[in-house]
Amino acid sequence: MASSPDVIVIGAGVLGLCTAAELAARGHAVTVIDPGGPNASSIAAGMIAPALESLSEDLTASRAALLKRARDLWPVFAESQGLKLLREGADWRGPEAEAAVARLCLLGFDAQLNPDGLTTPEDWRVEVAPALKALARTSGLAMVRGQVARLAGDARRWRVELGDGRVWFSATVVLATGAGEPVPGLPSSVAACVSAITPIRGQLTFVATATPRRVVRDPGVYAAPCEGGVVIGATMEPGRRDLEPDPDEAVRQVEAGLALLEVTGDAGPTRVGIRGATADGLPLAGPSGEPGLHLALAPRRNGWLMGPLVARITADGIEGRTPMADAAALDPLRFA
């Protein structure tokens, strides 16, 4: 069996699906190949949080502005893809709330003191499972379940071979494999770029409890609303790829999250995902330097925030459009 779509996207996390949906909306026939099952994007809280990420990570003004511009692409993207964007804001209950408000305002974010800390309207979210399903059902996008075993390319096209022998051909391939190991057959320069991505293990737990009005965070934990309760997370453990939940860490997280909310609850499943991160913490988005091969990788813990921006930059690169201003910050060749 062989098929020849306009674009093949390898990986169905948020960056891969956002890119595929953007390309399909532009009229391309897109095939997304993914082995299925949980990935880092599905094991996430769906936060689109430029303000509190900037605060908690002590980001520079220029990096905070980049995250804010990425967030600002979401309303149009969500409407075009039929996604529900929850613009609830977020609460911060960390120390020195007045200083935190001043810091956010200096970075260009709106924030106000409240009796427990601060509230910002700048941070939004999506419900992860419905959003991934909606993106996967985009018109013009075909989903294929399978593990890519090998890539091979020449000046005209790429050959994508699955482990079960199925083969696809396309002039354009987008590598959106998260923190995964390099796909066999990648050109050495691209394989080296992928190998340089740091895996970061993240663990979160569902807790059945009263659902808060919005995300609540402090420096060590977050509690994000979901159906029937909250998800409490998440660890950041660089260099780890193991997926077995740590029960002691789950207990610590849940206790901290419930204390943050000042409620009780019943802990449910604990899930682990492996994120990917570059040396500067920004994704790789755009042409790889190899003809027809593009990257949409490694958003650290901001995959949902960066999805539409990565999608636009990658799609523009595929179509040969003039790069948008933020493309340089995400250029896969910036570390070369």
Coordinates of C-alpha atoms in Angstrom, one line a residue:
M1 CA 0.0 0.0 0.0
A2 CA 1.3 3.5 -0.9
S3 CA -0.2 6.9 -0.7
S4 CA 1.0 10.4 -1.6
P5 CA -0.6 13.2 0.4
D6 CA 0.7 16.8 0.0
V7 CA 2.2 16.7 3.5
I8 CA 2.9 13.9 6.0
V9 CA 3.0 14.9 9.7
I10 CA 4.7 12.4 11.9
G11 CA 3.3 12.8 15.4
A12 CA -0.2 13.6 16.8
G13 CA 0.7 15.8 19.8
V14 CA -0.6 19.3 20.0
L15 CA 2.2 20.7 17.7
G16 CA 1.7 18.0 15.1
L17 CA -2.1 18.3 15.1
C18 CA -2.1 22.1 15.1
T19 CA 0.3 22.2 12.2
A20 CA -1.7 19.5 10.3
A21 CA -5.0 21.4 10.9
E22 CA -3.4 24.7 9.8
L23 CA -2.2 23.1 6.6
A24 CA -5.5 21.4 5.9
A25 CA -7.3 24.7 6.4
R26 CA -5.0 26.2 3.7
G27 CA -6.1 23.5 1.3
H28 CA -3.4 20.8 1.7
A29 CA -4.1 17.1 1.8
V30 CA -2.4 16.1 5.1
T31 CA -1.8 12.6 6.6
V32 CA -0.8 12.4 10.2
I33 CA 1.0 9.2 11.3
D34 CA 1.1 8.4 15.0
P35 CA 1.3 5.1 17.0
G36 CA -1.7 6.2 19.1
G37 CA -2.0 6.1 22.9
P38 CA -1.2 8.8 25.4
N39 CA 1.4 11.5 24.6
A40 CA 2.7 14.5 26.4
S41 CA 0.0 16.7 24.9
S42 CA -2.8 14.4 26.1
I43 CA -1.3 14.2 29.6
A44 CA -1.5 17.9 30.2
A45 CA -3.7 20.5 31.7
G46 CA -4.3 22.5 28.5
M47 CA -3.0 25.8 29.9
I48 CA -2.4 28.7 27.6
A49 CA -0.6 30.7 30.3
P50 CA 1.8 33.4 29.1
A51 CA 1.4 35.5 32.3
L52 CA 1.9 33.0 35.0
E53 CA 4.6 31.1 33.0
S54 CA 6.4 34.4 32.7
L55 CA 6.1 35.0 36.4
S56 CA 7.0 31.5 37.6
E57 CA 9.9 31.2 35.2
D58 CA 11.1 34.8 35.7
L59 CA 11.2 35.4 32.0
T60 CA 12.7 38.4 30.3
A61 CA 10.3 41.0 28.8
S62 CA 11.1 39.9 25.3
R63 CA 10.3 36.2 26.1
A64 CA 7.1 37.2 27.9
A65 CA 6.0 39.2 24.9
L66 CA 6.7 36.2 22.6
L67 CA 4.5 34.0 24.8
K68 CA 1.8 36.7 24.8
R69 CA 1.8 36.9 21.0
A70 CA 1.6 33.2 20.8
R71 CA -1.5 33.3 23.1
D72 CA -3.0 36.0 20.9
L73 CA -3.2 33.6 17.9
W74 CA -5.5 31.3 19.8
P75 CA -8.9 33.1 19.4
V76 CA -8.8 32.9 15.6
F77 CA -7.3 29.5 15.5
A78 CA -9.8 28.1 18.0
E79 CA -12.8 29.6 16.1
S80 CA -11.5 28.2 12.7
Q81 CA -11.0 24.7 14.2
G82 CA -14.1 24.6 16.3
L83 CA -12.3 24.5 19.6
K84 CA -13.7 25.9 22.8
L85 CA -11.3 28.4 24.3
L86 CA -11.8 29.0 28.0
R87 CA -10.8 32.5 28.8
E88 CA -11.2 32.2 32.6
G89 CA -8.0 33.8 33.7
A90 CA -5.9 32.2 36.5
D91 CA -5.1 32.8 40.2
W92 CA -1.7 32.9 41.7
R93 CA -1.3 32.2 45.4
G94 CA 2.5 32.5 45.7
P95 CA 4.4 34.8 48.1
E96 CA 4.8 38.5 47.8
A97 CA 1.6 39.1 45.8
E98 CA 2.1 42.8 45.4
A99 CA 5.6 42.3 43.9
A100 CA 4.2 39.7 41.6
V101 CA 1.5 42.0 40.4
A102 CA 4.1 44.7 39.8
R103 CA 6.2 42.2 37.9
L104 CA 3.4 41.1 35.7
C105 CA 2.4 44.7 34.9
L106 CA 6.0 45.5 34.0
L107 CA 5.9 42.6 31.5
G108 CA 2.7 44.0 30.0
F109 CA 0.1 41.7 31.6
D110 CA -3.0 42.7 33.5
A111 CA -3.2 41.5 37.1
Q112 CA -5.0 42.5 40.3
L113 CA -4.5 41.6 43.9
N114 CA -7.1 39.4 45.5
P115 CA -7.4 38.3 49.2
D116 CA -5.4 35.2 48.5
G117 CA -2.8 36.5 46.0
L118 CA -3.5 37.8 42.5
T119 CA -5.8 37.1 39.6
T120 CA -4.8 37.6 35.9
P121 CA -7.3 37.5 33.0
E122 CA -4.4 36.9 30.6
D123 CA -4.1 33.1 31.0
W124 CA -6.6 30.8 29.2
R125 CA -7.0 27.1 28.7
V126 CA -8.6 24.4 26.6
E127 CA -10.0 21.0 27.6
V128 CA -7.4 18.7 26.3
A129 CA -9.2 15.6 25.1
P130 CA -12.0 17.4 23.2
A131 CA -9.4 19.7 21.6
L132 CA -7.2 16.8 20.4
K133 CA -10.2 15.0 19.0
A134 CA -11.5 18.1 17.2
L135 CA -8.1 18.8 15.6
A136 CA -7.8 15.2 14.5
R137 CA -11.1 15.4 12.7
T138 CA -10.2 18.5 10.6
S139 CA -11.5 18.3 7.1
G140 CA -8.6 17.4 4.7
L141 CA -6.7 15.6 7.4
A142 CA -6.3 11.8 7.5
M143 CA -5.2 10.0 10.6
V144 CA -3.1 6.8 10.3
R145 CA -2.2 4.6 13.3
G146 CA 1.3 3.2 13.0
Q147 CA 4.9 3.5 14.0
V148 CA 7.3 5.1 11.5
A149 CA 10.1 2.7 11.1
R150 CA 12.2 4.6 8.5
L151 CA 12.5 7.7 6.5
A152 CA 14.3 8.0 3.2
G153 CA 14.5 11.1 1.0
D154 CA 15.9 12.4 -2.2
A155 CA 15.6 15.7 -4.1
R156 CA 12.0 15.0 -5.1
R157 CA 10.2 13.3 -2.2
W158 CA 10.3 11.5 1.1
R159 CA 9.5 7.8 1.6
V160 CA 7.9 7.1 5.0
E161 CA 7.8 3.4 5.9
L162 CA 5.8 2.0 8.8
G163 CA 6.7 -0.9 10.9
D164 CA 4.0 -3.1 9.4
G165 CA 5.3 -2.4 5.8
R166 CA 2.9 0.3 4.8
V167 CA 4.5 3.1 2.8
W168 CA 3.7 6.8 2.1
F169 CA 5.4 9.2 -0.2
S170 CA 5.3 13.0 0.0
A171 CA 7.5 16.0 -1.1
T172 CA 7.0 17.4 2.4
V173 CA 7.3 15.8 5.9
V174 CA 6.8 17.5 9.2
L175 CA 8.6 15.9 12.1
A176 CA 6.4 16.4 15.3
T177 CA 7.7 13.5 17.4
G178 CA 7.9 15.3 20.7
A179 CA 10.8 14.1 22.8
G180 CA 11.1 10.9 20.9
E181 CA 14.4 9.4 19.6
P182 CA 15.4 10.3 16.0
V183 CA 13.4 8.4 13.4
P184 CA 15.8 6.0 11.6
G185 CA 16.9 7.4 8.2
L186 CA 16.8 11.1 9.2
P187 CA 19.7 13.1 7.7
S188 CA 22.5 13.3 10.2
S189 CA 22.1 17.0 10.8
V190 CA 18.5 16.6 11.7
A191 CA 19.1 13.5 13.8
A192 CA 21.7 15.5 15.8
C193 CA 19.1 18.3 16.3
V194 CA 16.5 15.8 17.6
S195 CA 19.0 14.1 19.8
A196 CA 19.9 17.4 21.4
I197 CA 16.3 17.7 22.7
T198 CA 16.1 17.1 26.5
P199 CA 13.4 14.8 27.6
I200 CA 11.5 16.2 30.7
R201 CA 9.3 13.8 32.7
G202 CA 6.0 15.3 33.9
Q203 CA 3.6 13.7 36.3
L204 CA 0.1 14.9 37.2
T205 CA -2.9 13.4 39.0
F206 CA -6.7 13.7 38.6
V207 CA -8.5 14.5 41.8
A208 CA -12.3 14.3 42.3
T209 CA -13.3 17.5 44.1
A210 CA -15.2 20.7 43.7
T211 CA -14.1 22.2 40.4
P212 CA -12.6 25.7 40.8
R213 CA -13.6 28.6 38.7
R214 CA -10.2 28.9 37.1
V215 CA -6.6 27.5 37.2
V216 CA -4.9 28.1 40.6
R217 CA -1.1 28.1 40.9
D218 CA 1.7 28.8 43.2
P219 CA 5.5 28.3 42.7
G220 CA 5.4 24.5 43.3
V221 CA 2.0 23.2 42.0
Y222 CA -1.0 23.9 39.9
A223 CA -4.6 22.8 40.1
A224 CA -6.5 23.1 36.7
P225 CA -10.3 22.6 36.3
C226 CA -11.5 19.5 34.5
E227 CA -14.7 17.5 34.3
G228 CA -15.5 16.2 37.8
G229 CA -12.6 17.9 39.6
V230 CA -9.1 19.1 38.9
V231 CA -5.8 17.9 37.5
I232 CA -2.9 18.6 39.9
G233 CA 0.6 18.8 38.7
A234 CA 3.2 18.8 37.4
T235 CA 6.7 17.7 37.9
M236 CA 9.6 18.8 35.7
E237 CA 12.3 16.0 35.7
P238 CA 14.9 16.6 33.0
G239 CA 16.6 13.6 31.5
R240 CA 14.0 11.0 32.4
R241 CA 11.9 9.0 30.0
D242 CA 10.4 6.4 32.3
L243 CA 6.6 6.4 32.4
E244 CA 5.8 4.6 35.7
P245 CA 4.1 7.0 38.1
D246 CA 5.9 7.8 41.3
P247 CA 3.2 7.2 44.1
D248 CA 5.1 9.2 46.7
E249 CA 5.3 12.2 44.4
A250 CA 1.6 11.8 43.5
V251 CA 0.7 12.0 47.2
R252 CA 2.9 15.1 47.7
Q253 CA 1.4 16.8 44.6
V254 CA -2.2 16.0 45.6
E255 CA -1.7 17.2 49.2
A256 CA -0.1 20.4 47.9
G257 CA -2.8 21.0 45.3
L258 CA -5.7 20.4 47.7
A259 CA -4.0 22.7 50.3
L260 CA -3.7 25.3 47.5
L261 CA -7.5 25.1 46.9
E262 CA -8.3 24.6 50.5
V263 CA -10.6 21.6 49.8
T264 CA -10.5 17.9 50.2
G265 CA -10.8 15.3 47.4
D266 CA -10.2 11.8 46.2
A267 CA -7.1 11.1 44.2
G268 CA -7.7 9.3 40.9
P269 CA -5.3 8.2 38.2
T270 CA -1.8 9.5 38.0
R271 CA -0.4 10.0 34.5
V272 CA 3.1 10.6 33.2
G273 CA 4.2 12.3 29.9
I274 CA 7.6 13.1 28.4
R275 CA 8.0 16.6 27.1
G276 CA 10.9 17.8 25.0
A277 CA 12.9 21.0 25.5
T278 CA 15.6 22.8 23.6
A279 CA 18.6 24.6 25.2
D280 CA 16.7 27.9 25.2
G281 CA 13.3 26.5 26.1
L282 CA 11.6 27.5 22.8
P283 CA 10.2 25.0 20.2
L284 CA 11.8 24.1 16.9
A285 CA 9.4 25.2 14.1
G286 CA 10.1 25.5 10.4
P287 CA 12.5 24.2 7.7
S288 CA 15.2 21.8 8.9
G289 CA 17.7 22.7 6.3
E290 CA 17.0 19.5 4.4
P291 CA 14.7 19.9 1.3
G292 CA 11.1 19.1 2.2
L293 CA 11.7 18.3 5.9
H294 CA 10.3 20.6 8.5
L295 CA 10.2 20.4 12.3
A296 CA 7.5 21.1 14.9
L297 CA 9.1 20.0 18.1
A298 CA 10.1 20.5 21.7
P299 CA 7.8 23.2 23.3
R300 CA 8.9 22.3 26.8
R301 CA 5.8 22.7 29.0
N302 CA 4.1 25.2 26.7
G303 CA 2.9 23.0 23.9
W304 CA -0.7 24.1 24.1
L305 CA 0.3 27.8 24.4
M306 CA 2.6 27.6 21.4
G307 CA 0.5 25.3 19.1
P308 CA -1.0 27.9 16.7
L309 CA 2.3 29.9 16.5
V310 CA 4.3 26.7 15.6
A311 CA 1.6 25.7 13.2
R312 CA 1.7 29.1 11.4
I313 CA 5.5 29.2 11.2
T314 CA 5.7 25.7 9.9
A315 CA 2.9 26.1 7.4
D316 CA 4.5 29.3 6.1
G317 CA 7.8 27.6 5.7
I318 CA 6.2 24.7 3.7
E319 CA 4.5 27.2 1.4
G320 CA 7.6 29.4 1.0
R321 CA 5.9 32.5 2.5
T322 CA 7.8 35.3 4.0
P323 CA 8.5 34.2 7.6
M324 CA 6.5 36.0 10.3
A325 CA 8.7 38.0 12.8
D326 CA 8.6 35.4 15.5
A327 CA 9.9 32.6 13.1
A328 CA 13.5 33.5 13.8
A329 CA 13.1 32.8 17.5
L330 CA 11.9 29.3 16.7
D331 CA 14.2 28.6 13.7
P332 CA 15.5 25.0 14.0
L333 CA 18.8 26.1 12.7
R334 CA 19.4 28.7 15.4
F335 CA 21.7 26.3 17.3
A336 CA 23.8 25.3 14.3

